[in-house]
Amino acid sequence: MEYNSQTIEKKWQNYWAENDSFEPTEDFTKDKKYILSMFPFPSGRLHMGHVRNYSISDAIARYHRQLGKNVLHPIGFDSFGMPAENAAIKNNANPKTWTYDNIEYMKGEFKSLGFSFSKDREFATSDELYTKFEQGFIIDMFEKGLLYRKKGLLNWCPHDQTVLANEQVVDGCCWRCDTPIVKKDMNQYYFKITEYGDELLADLKKLEGGWPKQVLTMQENWIGKSNGLEFDLYFDEDSKAKLDSKFESFDVFTTRPDTVYGVSYTALAPEHKIVTYMIENNLLSDEVITEIKKMKATSSIDRQKEKSGVSLDLNVIHPLTGKRIPVWIANFVLMDYGSGAVMAVPAHDDRDWDFAKKYDLPINSVIKPFDGELDESKAFTEVGELFNSEEFNGMNSKKSQYNIIKYFEEKNIGKKTTNYKLKDWGVSRQRYWGAPIPFVHCDDCGLVMEKKENLPIALPEDVEITGEGNPLDNHPTWKHCSCPNCGKDAIRETDTMDTFVESSWYFLRFCASPENWEKEAFSKEQINYWMGVDQYIGGIEHAILHLLYARFFTKVFRDLGYIDFDEPFDNLLTQGMVLKDGAKMSKSKGNTVDPDAIIAKYGADTARLFILFAAPPTQELEWNDSAVEGSYKFIKRFFDRSSNIVKTDSIPTIEHSSLTKDEKFARKKVYEALKRANDVYEERFTFNTMIAGVMEAMNALNTQSNSDVWSEGYWILSSIMEPVIPHTCWEISDEYFSLNNLAPQKILEEVFVEDSITLGVSINGKRRTEIEISPDETKENIIAMAKDKAQKWIGDKEIVKEIVVPKKLVNIVIKG
RNA sequence: GCGGAUGUGGUGAAAUUGGUAUACACGCCAGACUUAGGAUCUGGUGCCGCAAGGCGUGGAGGUUCAAGUCCUCUCAUCCGCACCA
């Protein structure tokens, strides 16, 4: 047979499609495996990152199918989102048409790569059936108080004309279009993810071992829990009067209560409500107001460049010392962390130091090193001994924190508090191509939920996408409806949901049997059987956003009574990026490799083999054209040499002791490859080493000509390679083994028994020579043989020690 | 600054428990077969050295009979977070 990737691959792809080879069964008594790749956005064409992602999950899924497990390996499309709208603007097309055309094309690509996805369970998140249940969940969450609407200061992308979640702001810029974001005051819907902050943090422990450490740390940092002291600072009488007696005090948060006696000024965020009041009531000079406005208008990146501030000409009273402390506005104080106000201790905080130096504010030291002098030319931020701190003098600063917090609590002037960096998740977007938020604004009833029987609230299709404003808001009729409560004319909410909402529960939808898709999102029985996801595979770029949101939804669904577990993904593998010429493949750099072109030239198996062979999955993968060629040659050789096989329906029985040395060696290599394959598919996922083992076995088979050894070798090797290069292996298996070998393989220990063993001989740990011994040789004889062989290096020097490591080496330690 | 990772031939990378460093592949070199080869097959290929031998896993120490692997320090690169009080 001549290897022809095109005909072989087409043949088996059609065979699998006709036989529904990859559909899971509804027999819940069977052992299950849920193998999931992160689903793609239907951008139009797969890129190599996708191919890598699905080659990994497909290999794992096919392995478990061989073992007879009930395998769920689904795929779908994360099909809402801005690129569809942007493409629509650019090509004057309809986002829906654009999206579903792309989906059709990409389905064809999946097929041509031979991925063993369940076809029955494919869906797109923009399908109305998906929207229907999602809107139902949104209503549930609203009823539970987990979704709320409020006016707030939001990240606004002026280019995309929409609000972004904190998680979607990267370096102060929009994560999609890289435009610097600005803050805007708007009505928004929020998920109360902060209510789950503690649990999201604590449950990271449950994921240890199953998730990469890096991802766990990133989530931990993102949640950003910190403990400290919160207390009120009261204005003095003059200041109170100045504020028209509207404000008595403001509160501050600190993680360094030990420095409290060193407070020498306080600072408010420019957006602080006291500041706003002062501006609105003309309590500040024009220059100061101009300065504040400038600060507020500055983007967060620019704000970080230099500290600046302005005095409010107000004073507060230190709660412990009674001293007067000036109040400033500082650009480095963030309104959305803590209370938007800080106590400043320039002596022991670098930021406070910089600010105090710039504006010539007092600096009061209260901590000194345990030994040595305090260097007063910079902030001392380490642990030390307290002084100038009344009754706490002499204490270790770290240890005093507890005492000082207790002191505040006893005097009832402050309390222990926990703060999080994590913010509630703003989910409304002023865009067309997303799931409509199922609410209605009624003049009489206010904000009203849509009735569940009216779901889905679908998008209108006759829409004009111009890139300006919200197309739903501009639509002539869509938003006009009647109030679900009182029946009066009302206005439909025109905001749509963040697309991360869809990807927060799609893995649950895959568990639902398609025949029930119309009537329910999923059933508990199905969920309990399939979840959690045994292996989740995707890019590290989702370490925070998607993975945190999906964890949040899982916990919410649990509390709504829909599911019975806490965490969705038992094991997570974050694949490395695909690089070309040392840089990430991207259209803008022009260094992409088109999967379709590779398939056309070499076939899907070559692409899959190269991708799994060139690097371990968690590492970056450097694309290399000649190495791709090498993978192609291996497959061709593998195919050509199958002519050495004798047709058989079962694995040949071989009398091992009657074989020649080369034949024995070949069998050993084959079974070594099998051992390694099991380990790789179950645990390690370092497919590169498994493939190397198969290549070694092939090289060993080629040194002998026993047709039984060849047949046995191929029986095993084509079984363990099937998850990687399925088309080639099915073809070989069908031709010679009636497809019987695509099943679990038994390891024969007898092939590992050696007639003789080579031991390395080292002198003082340095390898010098080797000896050949029989497996049952005594230690004495081994040492004697080693000494004899290594006489040249030993000479007449004194032997201090002799070490024999069984089956490995002999080490002789000599003196001098 | 905080956190996470990585560093091994010309290149991608192996070495699962401290036990023969560089498996497997790419590239390169040589040979065979060929009208030809960018096909196929065979062999060679860490560095220095004519050789004997020496040196070799970013660098410096340490533990050990034995270190890529463990410990301490250090350098470099990459990634994430970042005026988070």
mmCIF file of N, CA and C (backbone and C1' of nucleotides) in Angstrom, chain A residues 214 217-218 226 254-255 303-304 307 332 334 337 342 351 421 614 616 619 626 633 637 684 688 695-696 699 702 758 767-768 792 803 808 811 813, chain B residues 3-5 12-16 19-21 23-27 39-42 52-56 65-66 78-85:
data_model
loop_
_atom_site.group_PDB
_atom_site.id
_atom_site.type_symbol
_atom_site.label_atom_id
_atom_site.label_comp_id
_atom_site.label_asym_id
_atom_site.label_seq_id
_atom_site.Cartn_x
_atom_site.Cartn_y
_atom_site.Cartn_z
ATOM 1 N N GLN A 214 0.495 27.828 38.913
ATOM 2 C CA GLN A 214 0.485 29.196 38.403
ATOM 3 C C GLN A 214 -0.929 29.770 38.332
ATOM 4 N N THR A 217 -2.320 30.486 41.801
ATOM 5 C CA THR A 217 -1.730 31.711 42.345
ATOM 6 C C THR A 217 -2.336 32.946 41.700
ATOM 7 N N MET A 218 -2.525 32.890 40.404
ATOM 8 C CA MET A 218 -3.103 34.035 39.706
ATOM 9 C C MET A 218 -4.505 34.335 40.236
ATOM 10 N N SER A 226 -7.072 40.727 51.836
ATOM 11 C CA SER A 226 -6.122 41.177 52.849
ATOM 12 C C SER A 226 -6.846 41.620 54.108
ATOM 13 N N THR A 254 -6.389 49.944 56.700
ATOM 14 C CA THR A 254 -4.941 49.735 56.641
ATOM 15 C C THR A 254 -4.599 48.297 56.975
ATOM 16 N N THR A 255 -3.567 47.784 56.293
ATOM 17 C CA THR A 255 -3.051 46.463 56.652
ATOM 18 C C THR A 255 -1.868 46.624 57.606
ATOM 19 N N ARG A 303 -1.843 57.818 35.490
ATOM 20 C CA ARG A 303 -1.884 58.169 36.905
ATOM 21 C C ARG A 303 -0.710 57.583 37.669
ATOM 22 N N GLN A 304 -0.254 56.423 37.174
ATOM 23 C CA GLN A 304 0.820 55.742 37.890
ATOM 24 C C GLN A 304 2.178 56.401 37.670
ATOM 25 N N LYS A 307 3.125 60.751 41.248
ATOM 26 C CA LYS A 307 2.160 61.051 42.308
ATOM 27 C C LYS A 307 1.841 62.540 42.278
ATOM 28 N N PHE A 332 -2.990 58.593 43.770
ATOM 29 C CA PHE A 332 -2.704 57.155 43.904
ATOM 30 C C PHE A 332 -3.722 56.435 44.791
ATOM 31 N N LEU A 334 -7.144 54.811 45.279
ATOM 32 C CA LEU A 334 -8.140 54.257 44.360
ATOM 33 C C LEU A 334 -9.510 54.248 45.010
ATOM 34 N N TYR A 337 -11.079 50.605 45.939
ATOM 35 C CA TYR A 337 -10.492 49.655 46.893
ATOM 36 C C TYR A 337 -10.669 50.211 48.295
ATOM 37 N N VAL A 342 -7.127 56.817 52.596
ATOM 38 C CA VAL A 342 -6.051 56.138 53.320
ATOM 39 C C VAL A 342 -5.499 57.020 54.434
ATOM 40 N N ARG A 351 4.949 54.769 49.023
ATOM 41 C CA ARG A 351 4.081 55.721 48.310
ATOM 42 C C ARG A 351 3.840 56.963 49.142
ATOM 43 N N LYS A 421 -9.579 42.580 46.494
ATOM 44 C CA LYS A 421 -9.381 43.309 45.239
ATOM 45 C C LYS A 421 -10.506 42.954 44.262
ATOM 46 N N ALA A 614 6.552 17.756 19.078
ATOM 47 C CA ALA A 614 7.591 18.790 19.097
ATOM 48 C C ALA A 614 7.854 19.375 20.481
ATOM 49 N N PRO A 616 6.346 19.198 24.955
ATOM 50 C CA PRO A 616 5.281 18.798 25.881
ATOM 51 C C PRO A 616 4.163 19.830 25.849
ATOM 52 N N GLN A 619 4.300 23.396 27.353
ATOM 53 C CA GLN A 619 5.343 24.326 26.941
ATOM 54 C C GLN A 619 5.010 25.008 25.622
ATOM 55 N N SER A 626 10.652 21.907 8.712
ATOM 56 C CA SER A 626 11.337 20.654 8.385
ATOM 57 C C SER A 626 11.023 19.571 9.416
ATOM 58 N N LYS A 633 7.351 11.988 7.335
ATOM 59 C CA LYS A 633 8.172 10.836 6.934
ATOM 60 C C LYS A 633 7.991 9.664 7.889
ATOM 61 N N ARG A 637 6.774 5.978 6.833
ATOM 62 C CA ARG A 637 7.562 4.782 7.170
ATOM 63 C C ARG A 637 6.706 3.792 7.972
ATOM 64 N N ARG A 684 0.626 11.929 32.696
ATOM 65 C CA ARG A 684 1.658 12.924 32.427
ATOM 66 C C ARG A 684 1.395 13.811 31.213
ATOM 67 N N ASN A 688 5.143 13.801 23.695
ATOM 68 C CA ASN A 688 6.422 13.788 22.986
ATOM 69 C C ASN A 688 7.277 12.595 23.404
ATOM 70 N N MET A 695 8.947 5.548 18.310
ATOM 71 C CA MET A 695 9.980 5.625 17.271
ATOM 72 C C MET A 695 11.142 4.696 17.588
ATOM 73 N N GLU A 696 11.509 4.639 18.857
ATOM 74 C CA GLU A 696 12.565 3.707 19.268
ATOM 75 C C GLU A 696 12.146 2.276 18.971
ATOM 76 N N ASN A 699 12.432 1.602 15.326
ATOM 77 C CA ASN A 699 13.827 1.404 14.945
ATOM 78 C C ASN A 699 14.310 0.019 15.336
ATOM 79 N N ASN A 702 12.874 -2.765 13.142
ATOM 80 C CA ASN A 702 13.481 -2.761 11.817
ATOM 81 C C ASN A 702 14.825 -3.486 11.772
ATOM 82 N N THR A 758 24.259 -4.689 31.228
ATOM 83 C CA THR A 758 25.460 -3.867 31.159
ATOM 84 C C THR A 758 25.464 -2.899 32.323
ATOM 85 N N ARG A 767 32.230 8.092 35.260
ATOM 86 C CA ARG A 767 32.078 6.867 34.490
ATOM 87 C C ARG A 767 33.324 6.616 33.641
ATOM 88 N N ARG A 768 33.860 5.401 33.753
ATOM 89 C CA ARG A 768 35.088 5.077 33.030
ATOM 90 C C ARG A 768 34.896 3.969 32.017
ATOM 91 N N LYS A 792 43.136 0.067 35.063
ATOM 92 C CA LYS A 792 43.879 1.168 34.467
ATOM 93 C C LYS A 792 43.738 2.475 35.267
ATOM 94 N N ILE A 803 30.556 0.521 45.706
ATOM 95 C CA ILE A 803 29.096 0.615 45.715
ATOM 96 C C ILE A 803 28.529 -0.055 44.470
ATOM 97 N N LYS A 808 22.273 -0.971 37.519
ATOM 98 C CA LYS A 808 22.653 0.358 37.031
ATOM 99 C C LYS A 808 24.162 0.490 36.896
ATOM 100 N N ASN A 811 30.285 1.782 41.525
ATOM 101 C CA ASN A 811 31.143 2.939 41.764
ATOM 102 C C ASN A 811 32.257 2.531 42.714
ATOM 103 N N VAL A 813 35.398 3.868 44.908
ATOM 104 C CA VAL A 813 35.971 5.106 45.451
ATOM 105 C C VAL A 813 37.412 4.849 45.842
ATOM 106 P P G B 3 7.106 37.244 46.836
ATOM 107 O "O5'" G B 3 6.170 36.521 45.779
ATOM 108 C "C5'" G B 3 4.893 36.036 46.181
ATOM 109 C "C4'" G B 3 4.120 35.588 44.978
ATOM 110 C "C3'" G B 3 4.763 34.492 44.149
ATOM 111 O "O3'" G B 3 4.625 33.215 44.727
ATOM 112 C "C1'" G B 3 3.923 36.160 42.719
ATOM 113 P P G B 4 5.773 32.109 44.433
ATOM 114 O "O5'" G B 4 5.474 31.708 42.920
ATOM 115 C "C5'" G B 4 4.280 31.007 42.597
ATOM 116 C "C4'" G B 4 4.166 30.852 41.107
ATOM 117 C "C3'" G B 4 5.282 30.075 40.435
ATOM 118 O "O3'" G B 4 5.132 28.681 40.588
ATOM 119 C "C1'" G B 4 4.814 32.014 39.172
ATOM 120 P P A B 5 6.483 27.768 40.700
ATOM 121 O "O5'" A B 5 7.128 27.969 39.252
ATOM 122 C "C5'" A B 5 6.840 27.019 38.254
ATOM 123 C "C4'" A B 5 7.079 27.599 36.886
ATOM 124 C "C3'" A B 5 8.431 27.267 36.271
ATOM 125 O "O3'" A B 5 8.477 25.942 35.787
ATOM 126 C "C1'" A B 5 7.916 29.537 35.858
ATOM 127 P P G B 12 16.085 25.369 20.826
ATOM 128 O "O5'" G B 12 14.961 24.292 20.513
ATOM 129 C "C5'" G B 12 13.791 24.677 19.806
ATOM 130 C "C4'" G B 12 12.853 23.506 19.685
ATOM 131 C "C3'" G B 12 12.552 22.794 20.993
ATOM 132 O "O3'" G B 12 11.594 23.494 21.762
ATOM 133 C "C1'" G B 12 13.011 21.196 19.332
ATOM 134 P P A B 13 11.599 23.358 23.351
ATOM 135 O "O5'" A B 13 11.295 21.804 23.503
ATOM 136 C "C5'" A B 13 11.808 21.061 24.582
ATOM 137 C "C4'" A B 13 11.955 19.647 24.112
ATOM 138 C "C3'" A B 13 12.248 18.647 25.213
ATOM 139 O "O3'" A B 13 11.013 18.143 25.692
ATOM 140 C "C1'" A B 13 13.873 18.446 23.490
ATOM 141 P P A B 14 10.929 17.586 27.169
ATOM 142 O "O5'" A B 14 11.409 16.112 26.895
ATOM 143 C "C5'" A B 14 12.491 15.644 27.584
ATOM 144 C "C4'" A B 14 12.681 14.206 27.274
ATOM 145 C "C3'" A B 14 13.033 13.433 28.531
ATOM 146 O "O3'" A B 14 11.892 12.797 29.032
ATOM 147 C "C1'" A B 14 14.807 13.292 26.968
ATOM 148 P P A B 15 11.549 12.994 30.558
ATOM 149 O "O5'" A B 15 12.802 12.358 31.304
ATOM 150 C "C5'" A B 15 13.082 10.977 31.164
ATOM 151 C "C4'" A B 15 14.429 10.682 31.739
ATOM 152 C "C3'" A B 15 14.683 11.249 33.127
ATOM 153 O "O3'" A B 15 14.121 10.417 34.119
ATOM 154 C "C1'" A B 15 16.531 11.696 31.740
ATOM 155 P P U B 16 13.717 10.933 35.534
ATOM 156 O "O5'" U B 16 12.158 11.130 35.322
ATOM 157 C "C5'" U B 16 11.439 12.076 36.104
ATOM 158 C "C4'" U B 16 10.288 11.399 36.823
ATOM 159 C "C3'" U B 16 10.705 10.363 37.853
ATOM 160 O "O3'" U B 16 9.929 10.536 39.021
ATOM 161 C "C1'" U B 16 9.182 9.413 36.312
ATOM 162 P P G B 19 18.524 9.413 39.909
ATOM 163 O "O5'" G B 19 19.870 8.595 39.728
ATOM 164 C "C5'" G B 19 21.029 9.259 39.234
ATOM 165 C "C4'" G B 19 22.070 8.230 38.849
ATOM 166 C "C3'" G B 19 21.500 7.027 38.109
ATOM 167 O "O3'" G B 19 22.471 6.616 37.167
ATOM 168 C "C1'" G B 19 22.573 6.305 40.089
ATOM 169 P P U B 20 22.384 7.117 35.679
ATOM 170 O "O5'" U B 20 23.760 6.562 35.129
ATOM 171 C "C5'" U B 20 25.008 6.908 35.738
ATOM 172 C "C4'" U B 20 26.048 6.771 34.667
ATOM 173 C "C3'" U B 20 25.759 7.599 33.411
ATOM 174 O "O3'" U B 20 26.980 8.107 32.910
ATOM 175 C "C1'" U B 20 25.897 5.326 32.845
ATOM 176 P P A B 21 27.358 9.580 33.275
ATOM 177 O "O5'" A B 21 26.171 10.477 32.706
ATOM 178 C "C5'" A B 21 26.084 10.678 31.327
ATOM 179 C "C4'" A B 21 24.717 11.178 31.004
ATOM 180 C "C3'" A B 21 24.488 11.440 29.528
ATOM 181 O "O3'" A B 21 24.072 10.263 28.877
ATOM 182 C "C1'" A B 21 23.759 13.299 30.802
ATOM 183 P P A B 23 21.158 11.188 22.428
ATOM 184 O "O5'" A B 23 20.085 10.012 22.313
ATOM 185 C "C5'" A B 23 20.246 8.832 23.069
ATOM 186 C "C4'" A B 23 18.895 8.316 23.487
ATOM 187 C "C3'" A B 23 17.811 8.325 22.404
ATOM 188 O "O3'" A B 23 17.900 7.195 21.565
ATOM 189 C "C1'" A B 23 16.947 9.244 24.399
ATOM 190 P P C B 24 17.880 7.319 20.006
ATOM 191 O "O5'" C B 24 16.511 8.073 19.721
ATOM 192 C "C5'" C B 24 15.272 7.390 19.812
ATOM 193 C "C4'" C B 24 14.135 8.372 19.564
ATOM 194 C "C3'" C B 24 14.306 9.226 18.304
ATOM 195 O "O3'" C B 24 13.907 8.533 17.137
ATOM 196 C "C1'" C B 24 13.726 10.618 20.107
ATOM 197 P P A B 25 14.685 8.799 15.774
ATOM 198 O "O5'" A B 25 14.345 10.337 15.494
ATOM 199 C "C5'" A B 25 13.099 10.689 14.920
ATOM 200 C "C4'" A B 25 12.882 12.182 14.993
ATOM 201 C "C3'" A B 25 13.718 13.056 14.079
ATOM 202 O "O3'" A B 25 13.247 13.035 12.749
ATOM 203 C "C1'" A B 25 13.595 14.034 16.221
ATOM 204 P P C B 26 14.238 13.355 11.552
ATOM 205 O "O5'" C B 26 14.450 14.925 11.677
ATOM 206 C "C5'" C B 26 13.385 15.811 11.392
ATOM 207 C "C4'" C B 26 13.810 17.232 11.680
ATOM 208 C "C3'" C B 26 15.018 17.719 10.906
ATOM 209 O "O3'" C B 26 14.695 18.114 9.587
ATOM 210 C "C1'" C B 26 15.254 18.325 13.163
ATOM 211 P P G B 27 15.741 17.830 8.429
ATOM 212 O "O5'" G B 27 17.001 18.710 8.856
ATOM 213 C "C5'" G B 27 16.933 20.132 8.798
ATOM 214 C "C4'" G B 27 18.201 20.721 9.362
ATOM 215 C "C3'" G B 27 19.490 20.288 8.667
ATOM 216 O "O3'" G B 27 19.748 21.062 7.523
ATOM 217 C "C1'" G B 27 19.749 20.087 11.010
ATOM 218 P P A B 39 14.534 14.612 0.252
ATOM 219 O "O5'" A B 39 13.857 13.581 -0.772
ATOM 220 C "C5'" A B 39 12.463 13.645 -1.006
ATOM 221 C "C4'" A B 39 11.968 12.284 -1.447
ATOM 222 C "C3'" A B 39 12.401 11.119 -0.554
ATOM 223 O "O3'" A B 39 11.554 10.982 0.566
ATOM 224 C "C1'" A B 39 12.831 10.580 -2.803
ATOM 225 P P U B 40 12.150 10.453 1.957
ATOM 226 O "O5'" U B 40 12.683 8.988 1.619
ATOM 227 C "C5'" U B 40 11.770 7.921 1.389
ATOM 228 C "C4'" U B 40 12.527 6.680 1.014
ATOM 229 C "C3'" U B 40 13.569 6.227 2.027
ATOM 230 O "O3'" U B 40 12.982 5.494 3.094
ATOM 231 C "C1'" U B 40 14.534 6.194 -0.125
ATOM 232 P P C B 41 13.615 5.564 4.573
ATOM 233 O "O5'" C B 41 14.910 4.650 4.438
ATOM 234 C "C5'" C B 41 14.767 3.259 4.183
ATOM 235 C "C4'" C B 41 16.108 2.664 3.847
ATOM 236 C "C3'" C B 41 17.193 2.880 4.892
ATOM 237 O "O3'" C B 41 17.096 1.956 5.959
ATOM 238 C "C1'" C B 41 18.070 3.378 2.748
ATOM 239 P P U B 42 17.621 2.352 7.397
ATOM 240 O "O5'" U B 42 19.205 2.316 7.228
ATOM 241 C "C5'" U B 42 19.868 1.080 6.966
ATOM 242 C "C4'" U B 42 21.345 1.317 6.825
ATOM 243 C "C3'" U B 42 21.987 2.115 7.955
ATOM 244 O "O3'" U B 42 22.255 1.313 9.093
ATOM 245 C "C1'" U B 42 22.740 2.956 5.876
ATOM 246 P P A B 52 42.413 8.557 22.363
ATOM 247 O "O5'" A B 52 43.301 8.598 23.684
ATOM 248 C "C5'" A B 52 44.047 7.456 24.100
ATOM 249 C "C4'" A B 52 45.050 7.854 25.152
ATOM 250 C "C3'" A B 52 44.434 8.416 26.440
ATOM 251 O "O3'" A B 52 44.060 7.400 27.341
ATOM 252 C "C1'" A B 52 46.144 9.855 25.684
ATOM 253 P P G B 53 42.633 7.372 27.984
ATOM 254 O "O5'" G B 53 42.455 8.890 28.452
ATOM 255 C "C5'" G B 53 43.003 9.352 29.680
ATOM 256 C "C4'" G B 53 43.286 10.828 29.579
ATOM 257 C "C3'" G B 53 42.179 11.753 30.065
ATOM 258 O "O3'" G B 53 42.164 11.888 31.472
ATOM 259 C "C1'" G B 53 42.977 12.540 27.991
ATOM 260 P P G B 54 40.808 12.146 32.232
ATOM 261 O "O5'" G B 54 40.563 13.684 31.920
ATOM 262 C "C5'" G B 54 41.490 14.669 32.406
ATOM 263 C "C4'" G B 54 41.224 15.992 31.751
ATOM 264 C "C3'" G B 54 39.844 16.586 31.998
ATOM 265 O "O3'" G B 54 39.769 17.228 33.257
ATOM 266 C "C1'" G B 54 40.342 16.749 29.700
ATOM 267 P P C B 55 38.405 17.204 34.043
ATOM 268 O "O5'" C B 55 37.505 18.176 33.169
ATOM 269 C "C5'" C B 55 37.916 19.537 32.965
ATOM 270 C "C4'" C B 55 36.989 20.214 31.996
ATOM 271 C "C3'" C B 55 35.516 20.109 32.332
ATOM 272 O "O3'" C B 55 35.152 21.013 33.367
ATOM 273 C "C1'" C B 55 35.822 19.677 30.025
ATOM 274 P P G B 56 33.763 20.780 34.129
ATOM 275 O "O5'" G B 56 32.779 21.427 33.081
ATOM 276 C "C5'" G B 56 31.448 21.106 33.124
ATOM 277 C "C4'" G B 56 30.819 21.190 31.758
ATOM 278 C "C3'" G B 56 29.441 20.580 31.760
ATOM 279 O "O3'" G B 56 28.513 21.589 32.118
ATOM 280 C "C1'" G B 56 30.706 19.626 30.018
ATOM 281 P P C B 65 29.667 10.101 51.549
ATOM 282 O "O5'" C B 65 30.099 9.666 50.081
ATOM 283 C "C5'" C B 65 31.475 9.418 49.797
ATOM 284 C "C4'" C B 65 31.580 8.781 48.437
ATOM 285 C "C3'" C B 65 30.848 9.515 47.323
ATOM 286 O "O3'" C B 65 31.631 10.561 46.794
ATOM 287 C "C1'" C B 65 30.328 7.201 47.226
ATOM 288 P P A B 66 30.939 11.922 46.456
ATOM 289 O "O5'" A B 66 29.928 11.509 45.298
ATOM 290 C "C5'" A B 66 30.454 11.145 44.015
ATOM 291 C "C4'" A B 66 29.339 10.721 43.106
ATOM 292 C "C3'" A B 66 28.234 11.749 42.924
ATOM 293 O "O3'" A B 66 28.603 12.681 41.934
ATOM 294 C "C1'" A B 66 27.289 9.630 43.341
ATOM 295 P P C B 78 12.372 38.882 28.280
ATOM 296 O "O5'" C B 78 11.177 37.844 28.511
ATOM 297 C "C5'" C B 78 10.799 36.952 27.467
ATOM 298 C "C4'" C B 78 9.869 35.906 28.008
ATOM 299 C "C3'" C B 78 8.619 36.433 28.699
ATOM 300 O "O3'" C B 78 7.641 36.868 27.788
ATOM 301 C "C1'" C B 78 9.557 34.717 30.016
ATOM 302 P P C B 79 6.670 38.053 28.194
ATOM 303 O "O5'" C B 79 5.652 37.325 29.170
ATOM 304 C "C5'" C B 79 4.840 36.252 28.705
ATOM 305 C "C4'" C B 79 4.139 35.612 29.868
ATOM 306 C "C3'" C B 79 3.336 36.563 30.736
ATOM 307 O "O3'" C B 79 2.100 36.921 30.157
ATOM 308 C "C1'" C B 79 4.602 35.153 32.124
ATOM 309 P P G B 80 1.495 38.364 30.457
ATOM 310 O "O5'" G B 80 0.883 38.174 31.910
ATOM 311 C "C5'" G B 80 -0.130 37.208 32.127
ATOM 312 C "C4'" G B 80 -0.378 37.072 33.601
ATOM 313 C "C3'" G B 80 -0.682 38.366 34.333
ATOM 314 O "O3'" G B 80 -2.008 38.796 34.149
ATOM 315 C "C1'" G B 80 0.890 37.132 35.568
ATOM 316 P P C B 81 -2.309 40.344 34.088
ATOM 317 O "O5'" C B 81 -2.114 40.775 35.597
ATOM 318 C "C5'" C B 81 -2.993 40.266 36.602
ATOM 319 C "C4'" C B 81 -2.521 40.702 37.957
ATOM 320 C "C3'" C B 81 -2.337 42.193 38.147
ATOM 321 O "O3'" C B 81 -3.556 42.888 38.327
ATOM 322 C "C1'" C B 81 -0.479 41.074 39.046
ATOM 323 P P A B 82 -3.651 44.327 37.664
ATOM 324 O "O5'" A B 82 -2.650 45.167 38.549
ATOM 325 C "C5'" A B 82 -2.911 45.355 39.920
ATOM 326 C "C4'" A B 82 -1.685 45.883 40.602
ATOM 327 C "C3'" A B 82 -1.247 47.277 40.208
ATOM 328 O "O3'" A B 82 -2.098 48.245 40.782
ATOM 329 C "C1'" A B 82 0.642 45.890 40.415
ATOM 330 P P C B 83 -2.100 49.688 40.211
ATOM 331 O "O5'" C B 83 -1.602 50.495 41.514
ATOM 332 C "C5'" C B 83 -0.292 50.654 41.667
ATOM 333 C "C4'" C B 83 0.163 51.001 43.057
ATOM 334 C "C3'" C B 83 -0.876 51.262 44.150
ATOM 335 O "O3'" C B 83 -0.303 50.976 45.420
ATOM 336 C "C1'" C B 83 0.284 53.251 43.639
ATOM 337 P P C B 84 -0.132 49.492 45.971
ATOM 338 O "O5'" C B 84 -1.633 49.070 46.279
ATOM 339 C "C5'" C B 84 -2.317 49.632 47.368
ATOM 340 C "C4'" C B 84 -3.350 48.648 47.882
ATOM 341 C "C3'" C B 84 -2.832 47.211 47.939
ATOM 342 O "O3'" C B 84 -3.350 46.587 49.052
ATOM 343 C "C1'" C B 84 -4.653 47.356 46.412
ATOM 344 P P A B 85 -2.957 46.117 50.258
ATOM 345 O "O5'" A B 85 -2.421 47.375 51.053
ATOM 346 C "C5'" A B 85 -3.129 47.840 52.136
ATOM 347 C "C4'" A B 85 -2.690 49.239 52.397
ATOM 348 C "C3'" A B 85 -3.545 49.968 53.448
ATOM 349 O "O3'" A B 85 -3.138 49.633 54.763
ATOM 350 C "C1'" A B 85 -3.275 51.352 51.573
#
